[in-house]
Amino acid sequence: MLSRLRSTTRHFTTGRAAMSSFTLPNSSPECPVNLTHDLDKDALLSFPAFKNWISTLQHSLSIQSNKDHVFHSAPYKLRKIDIQSVDFFGGERIGFIKLKADVSNDDGEKLPGSVFLRGGSVGMLLILQPDDVSQDSEKDKHVILTLQPRIPAESLSLAELPAGMLDDSGTFSGGAAKEIEEETGLKVPETELIDMTKLALPETESATGEKLQRATYTSPGGSDEFTPLFLYQKRIPRDQLKEWQGKLSGLRDEGEKITLKLVKLEDLWKEGGRDAKALAGWALYEGLRKEGKI
């Protein structure tokens, strides 16, 4: 009887919308998940960002059983998840989820649990250098930035490192990648990428027991978003660089949503200083270069 109850999805009504809840698999103590009317159990559990977030969180909570863990004497537990809203892309595909996780210990102490769930993306530090300069030199290196509207950041023209994803063939893709290819003809293949975050960041499991991403967490106080930062360096004829310097000025034609800007690598920290990806990419590049890893 108890096992049947645990596997039952419950439905209830709030106002006009039918809501449902279920018990999170492999949860101890049992953790109820309360859904919105437009989201069902299967869709939530198959959403990659949720799967990654919940498995990583459950593992982090489980290692409190280690007597050396700072929270061993009063471990925190995941007691409830309330799904508050869902944004769908293209009608059916889940894009973002806003949820509230109740995480507390038996003494009643709580951890902040408001989460904007969106999953990972990749950032690209794309460096161009004239091919008449020594390969060992940092002279005349330039970086491509994108300028585009970012409504959450209250901006219609935010300068940032190109962001996107790696497609099934391992090529950098997305809106920024398309704009780069259209404007410069450059494609960014996986074989020429250097994962700076993987090179720089140690695996957390050996140090803390946790299984975090080898990536930069851009807003860990409110979002699960993680961003591996890749380096792509390309040597091109100086005349080509000069042409792109004139072309990639950051000025947009009327109605154009995204454009490119070429800036000196040495100025990246201030030209892209409002973008966490740009600052993290610049810091990783400088650190790895000084240690002789790139």
Short mmCIF file of C-alpha atoms in Angstrom, two decimals:
data_model
loop_
_atom_site.label_atom_id
_atom_site.label_comp_id
_atom_site.label_asym_id
_atom_site.label_seq_id
_atom_site.Cartn_x
_atom_site.Cartn_y
_atom_site.Cartn_z
CA MET A 1 0.00 0.00 0.00
CA LEU A 2 2.77 2.41 0.96
CA SER A 3 4.69 1.75 -2.26
CA ARG A 4 1.55 2.46 -4.29
CA LEU A 5 1.10 5.75 -2.50
CA ARG A 6 4.69 6.74 -3.17
CA SER A 7 4.39 6.20 -6.89
CA THR A 8 1.06 7.97 -7.22
CA THR A 9 0.94 11.36 -8.87
CA ARG A 10 -1.54 13.50 -6.98
CA HIS A 11 -3.74 16.12 -8.63
CA PHE A 12 -5.30 19.09 -6.92
CA THR A 13 -7.00 22.28 -8.03
CA THR A 14 -6.02 25.85 -7.28
CA GLY A 15 -8.54 28.32 -8.72
CA ARG A 16 -9.22 27.29 -12.31
CA ALA A 17 -6.00 25.33 -12.97
CA ALA A 18 -5.49 21.64 -12.19
CA MET A 19 -2.19 21.12 -10.38
CA SER A 20 -0.34 17.92 -9.56
CA SER A 21 2.49 16.70 -7.39
CA PHE A 22 4.67 13.63 -7.08
CA THR A 23 7.41 12.26 -4.84
CA LEU A 24 10.90 12.84 -6.17
CA PRO A 25 12.57 9.51 -7.01
CA ASN A 26 15.47 8.46 -4.75
CA SER A 27 14.70 11.18 -2.22
CA SER A 28 15.34 10.74 1.48
CA PRO A 29 13.44 12.08 3.25
CA GLU A 30 10.63 11.87 0.70
CA CYS A 31 10.52 15.10 -1.24
CA PRO A 32 7.22 16.21 -2.77
CA VAL A 33 7.42 18.14 -6.04
CA ASN A 34 4.51 20.48 -6.72
CA LEU A 35 4.00 21.19 -10.41
CA THR A 36 2.39 24.02 -12.35
CA HIS A 37 -0.69 23.28 -14.45
CA ASP A 38 1.33 23.33 -17.69
CA LEU A 39 4.07 20.92 -16.57
CA ASP A 40 3.88 17.19 -15.93
CA LYS A 41 6.18 14.82 -14.08
CA ASP A 42 7.74 13.20 -17.14
CA ALA A 43 8.52 16.53 -18.78
CA LEU A 44 10.21 17.83 -15.65
CA LEU A 45 12.26 14.70 -15.00
CA SER A 46 13.44 14.62 -18.63
CA PHE A 47 14.44 18.31 -18.73
CA PRO A 48 18.27 18.17 -18.91
CA ALA A 49 18.81 21.19 -16.67
CA PHE A 50 16.59 19.71 -13.94
CA LYS A 51 18.19 16.27 -14.22
CA ASN A 52 21.66 17.75 -13.83
CA TRP A 53 20.68 20.11 -11.03
CA ILE A 54 18.83 17.56 -8.90
CA SER A 55 21.43 14.79 -9.28
CA THR A 56 24.28 17.15 -8.40
CA LEU A 57 22.39 18.63 -5.45
CA GLN A 58 21.40 15.22 -4.10
CA HIS A 59 25.01 14.09 -4.26
CA SER A 60 26.22 17.24 -2.47
CA LEU A 61 23.64 16.68 0.27
CA SER A 62 24.56 13.00 0.59
CA ILE A 63 28.21 13.66 1.46
CA GLN A 64 27.15 15.42 4.66
CA SER A 65 27.16 11.88 6.10
CA ASN A 66 30.97 12.11 6.12
CA LYS A 67 31.96 12.85 9.71
CA ASP A 68 34.46 15.46 8.50
CA HIS A 69 31.79 17.44 6.64
CA VAL A 70 31.11 20.90 8.07
CA PHE A 71 27.37 20.14 8.27
CA HIS A 72 27.68 16.57 9.54
CA SER A 73 26.17 17.23 12.97
CA ALA A 74 23.08 18.98 11.55
CA PRO A 75 22.80 17.97 7.89
CA TYR A 76 20.61 19.86 5.46
CA LYS A 77 17.87 17.97 3.63
CA LEU A 78 15.82 18.65 0.53
CA ARG A 79 12.25 18.59 1.82
CA LYS A 80 10.11 20.08 -0.97
CA ILE A 81 10.29 21.56 -4.47
CA ASP A 82 7.68 24.03 -5.71
CA ILE A 83 7.72 24.65 -9.46
CA GLN A 84 6.62 28.27 -9.80
CA SER A 85 6.69 28.90 -13.55
CA VAL A 86 7.84 27.43 -16.86
CA ASP A 87 8.89 29.10 -20.10
CA PHE A 88 8.52 27.02 -23.25
CA PHE A 89 10.49 27.45 -26.46
CA GLY A 90 8.73 26.66 -29.72
CA GLY A 91 5.53 25.72 -27.93
CA GLU A 92 6.58 22.41 -26.35
CA ARG A 93 10.28 22.46 -25.44
CA ILE A 94 11.08 23.59 -21.89
CA GLY A 95 13.42 26.59 -21.90
CA PHE A 96 13.50 27.89 -18.33
CA ILE A 97 12.01 26.83 -15.01
CA LYS A 98 11.65 28.94 -11.88
CA LEU A 99 11.43 26.86 -8.70
CA LYS A 100 11.71 27.11 -4.92
CA ALA A 101 13.61 24.37 -3.11
CA ASP A 102 13.01 23.89 0.62
CA VAL A 103 16.40 22.91 2.05
CA SER A 104 16.70 22.87 5.83
CA ASN A 105 18.13 20.92 8.75
CA ASP A 106 16.34 19.43 11.73
CA ASP A 107 17.12 22.57 13.76
CA GLY A 108 14.93 24.58 11.39
CA GLU A 109 17.82 26.40 9.71
CA LYS A 110 17.17 27.01 6.02
CA LEU A 111 19.35 27.59 2.97
CA PRO A 112 18.23 30.01 0.24
CA GLY A 113 16.50 27.92 -2.42
CA SER A 114 15.11 30.19 -5.14
CA VAL A 115 16.42 28.81 -8.43
CA PHE A 116 16.21 29.99 -12.02
CA LEU A 117 16.86 26.75 -13.89
CA ARG A 118 18.25 27.07 -17.39
CA GLY A 119 21.26 24.74 -17.71
CA GLY A 120 24.60 25.33 -19.35
CA SER A 121 25.93 27.21 -22.34
CA VAL A 122 29.43 27.85 -23.65
CA GLY A 123 31.43 31.04 -23.93
CA MET A 124 34.11 31.67 -26.56
CA LEU A 125 37.27 33.75 -26.18
CA LEU A 126 38.04 34.20 -29.88
CA ILE A 127 41.48 35.77 -30.37
CA LEU A 128 42.79 37.02 -33.72
CA GLN A 129 46.44 37.91 -34.37
CA PRO A 130 48.32 39.03 -37.51
CA ASP A 131 50.34 36.17 -38.96
CA ASP A 132 53.44 38.36 -39.38
CA VAL A 133 53.88 38.44 -35.58
CA SER A 134 55.84 35.74 -33.78
CA GLN A 135 53.59 32.97 -32.48
CA ASP A 136 55.19 33.36 -29.05
CA SER A 137 54.20 37.03 -28.87
CA GLU A 138 51.09 38.57 -27.35
CA LYS A 139 51.46 41.58 -29.64
CA ASP A 140 48.48 42.82 -31.66
CA LYS A 141 46.03 40.25 -30.34
CA HIS A 142 42.36 41.18 -30.68
CA VAL A 143 39.14 39.67 -29.34
CA ILE A 144 35.68 39.48 -30.93
CA LEU A 145 32.81 40.69 -28.76
CA THR A 146 29.11 40.63 -29.54
CA LEU A 147 26.77 43.56 -28.91
CA GLN A 148 23.11 42.64 -28.56
CA PRO A 149 19.98 43.35 -26.51
CA ARG A 150 19.95 41.67 -23.08
CA ILE A 151 16.66 42.60 -21.45
CA PRO A 152 17.43 40.94 -18.06
CA ALA A 153 20.48 43.23 -17.90
CA GLU A 154 18.35 46.25 -18.89
CA SER A 155 20.46 46.73 -22.02
CA LEU A 156 19.84 46.97 -25.75
CA SER A 157 23.56 46.82 -26.55
CA LEU A 158 25.54 44.74 -24.05
CA ALA A 159 29.15 43.92 -24.98
CA GLU A 160 30.02 40.32 -24.16
CA LEU A 161 31.98 37.27 -25.22
CA PRO A 162 30.15 35.25 -27.86
CA ALA A 163 27.94 32.63 -26.19
CA GLY A 164 26.20 29.62 -27.63
CA MET A 165 26.56 25.85 -27.68
CA LEU A 166 28.53 23.06 -29.28
CA ASP A 167 26.36 21.30 -31.84
CA ASP A 168 26.34 17.56 -32.59
CA SER A 169 29.44 17.91 -34.78
CA GLY A 170 31.34 19.75 -32.05
CA THR A 171 31.19 23.12 -33.83
CA PHE A 172 30.42 26.35 -31.95
CA SER A 173 26.85 27.29 -32.88
CA GLY A 174 24.06 29.67 -32.01
CA GLY A 175 23.19 33.27 -32.89
CA ALA A 176 26.64 34.68 -32.09
CA ALA A 177 28.39 31.92 -34.07
CA LYS A 178 26.13 32.60 -37.06
CA GLU A 179 26.91 36.30 -36.94
CA ILE A 180 30.66 35.61 -36.70
CA GLU A 181 30.50 33.30 -39.72
CA GLU A 182 28.42 35.77 -41.73
CA GLU A 183 30.72 38.70 -40.98
CA THR A 184 34.12 36.98 -41.08
CA GLY A 185 33.65 33.55 -42.64
CA LEU A 186 35.11 31.98 -39.50
CA LYS A 187 33.81 28.64 -38.26
CA VAL A 188 35.00 27.38 -34.90
CA PRO A 189 35.57 23.60 -34.98
CA GLU A 190 35.97 21.47 -31.86
CA THR A 191 39.42 20.25 -32.93
CA GLU A 192 40.81 23.77 -32.54
CA LEU A 193 39.17 24.59 -29.21
CA ILE A 194 40.90 24.72 -25.83
CA ASP A 195 38.63 24.24 -22.82
CA MET A 196 40.16 26.79 -20.44
CA THR A 197 37.85 25.96 -17.55
CA LYS A 198 38.77 22.28 -17.73
CA LEU A 199 42.47 23.15 -17.81
CA ALA A 200 42.25 25.61 -14.93
CA LEU A 201 39.64 24.24 -12.55
CA PRO A 202 40.36 21.13 -10.49
CA GLU A 203 37.77 18.43 -10.15
CA THR A 204 35.78 19.22 -7.02
CA GLU A 205 35.17 15.59 -6.12
CA SER A 206 38.72 14.99 -4.94
CA ALA A 207 38.76 18.20 -2.87
CA THR A 208 35.23 18.45 -1.46
CA GLY A 209 33.42 15.31 -2.59
CA GLU A 210 31.03 17.37 -4.71
CA LYS A 211 30.54 16.82 -8.44
CA LEU A 212 30.31 20.34 -9.80
CA GLN A 213 30.73 21.28 -13.44
CA ARG A 214 34.17 22.15 -14.78
CA ALA A 215 32.75 25.54 -15.69
CA THR A 216 32.12 29.06 -14.47
CA TYR A 217 28.89 29.59 -12.50
CA THR A 218 27.78 33.05 -13.58
CA SER A 219 25.13 33.68 -10.91
CA PRO A 220 25.29 30.90 -8.27
CA GLY A 221 23.08 32.77 -5.81
CA GLY A 222 20.07 32.46 -8.10
CA SER A 223 20.71 30.29 -11.14
CA ASP A 224 22.14 26.90 -12.05
CA GLU A 225 23.69 28.34 -15.23
CA PHE A 226 27.23 27.13 -15.85
CA THR A 227 29.49 28.17 -18.69
CA PRO A 228 32.57 26.29 -19.87
CA LEU A 229 34.88 28.87 -21.44
CA PHE A 230 36.73 27.90 -24.60
CA LEU A 231 39.69 29.53 -26.30
CA TYR A 232 40.01 29.75 -30.07
CA GLN A 233 43.07 31.48 -31.54
CA LYS A 234 43.39 32.28 -35.23
CA ARG A 235 46.29 33.86 -37.09
CA ILE A 236 45.22 35.88 -40.12
CA PRO A 237 46.87 38.25 -42.61
CA ARG A 238 47.38 41.74 -41.18
CA ASP A 239 45.38 43.29 -44.02
CA GLN A 240 42.47 41.03 -43.09
CA LEU A 241 42.68 42.14 -39.46
CA LYS A 242 42.72 45.80 -40.50
CA GLU A 243 39.67 45.22 -42.70
CA TRP A 244 37.80 43.59 -39.83
CA GLN A 245 38.84 46.37 -37.45
CA GLY A 246 37.04 48.82 -39.71
CA LYS A 247 34.09 46.53 -40.27
CA LEU A 248 33.58 45.15 -36.77
CA SER A 249 33.15 48.48 -35.02
CA GLY A 250 30.09 47.63 -32.92
CA LEU A 251 27.92 50.02 -34.93
CA ARG A 252 24.61 48.45 -35.95
CA ASP A 253 22.42 49.05 -38.94
CA GLU A 254 18.88 50.12 -38.15
CA GLY A 255 16.94 47.18 -36.73
CA GLU A 256 19.99 44.90 -36.51
CA LYS A 257 19.80 42.90 -33.28
CA ILE A 258 23.34 41.55 -32.99
CA THR A 259 26.65 42.87 -34.22
CA LEU A 260 30.34 42.33 -33.58
CA LYS A 261 33.12 44.49 -32.17
CA LEU A 262 36.85 43.83 -32.39
CA VAL A 263 38.80 45.03 -29.33
CA LYS A 264 42.40 44.72 -28.22
CA LEU A 265 43.00 41.75 -25.92
CA GLU A 266 44.71 44.07 -23.45
CA ASP A 267 41.51 46.14 -23.26
CA LEU A 268 39.09 43.22 -22.86
CA TRP A 269 38.81 43.67 -19.09
CA LYS A 270 37.25 47.12 -19.56
CA GLU A 271 35.58 46.75 -23.00
CA GLY A 272 33.72 43.64 -21.77
CA GLY A 273 33.81 44.42 -18.06
CA ARG A 274 30.04 44.13 -17.56
CA ASP A 275 30.06 40.57 -18.84
CA ALA A 276 31.09 37.88 -16.34
CA LYS A 277 32.10 35.58 -19.20
CA ALA A 278 34.51 38.17 -20.57
CA LEU A 279 36.19 38.80 -17.23
CA ALA A 280 36.39 35.09 -16.42
CA GLY A 281 37.72 34.31 -19.90
CA TRP A 282 40.35 37.01 -19.66
CA ALA A 283 41.43 35.86 -16.18
CA LEU A 284 41.62 32.20 -17.24
CA TYR A 285 43.61 33.09 -20.35
CA GLU A 286 46.13 35.17 -18.40
CA GLY A 287 46.46 32.59 -15.63
CA LEU A 288 46.88 29.63 -17.97
CA ARG A 289 49.35 31.55 -20.12
CA LYS A 290 51.49 32.46 -17.12
CA GLU A 291 51.55 28.83 -16.03
CA GLY A 292 52.56 27.72 -19.53
CA LYS A 293 49.42 25.65 -20.11
CA ILE A 294 48.41 27.47 -23.30
#
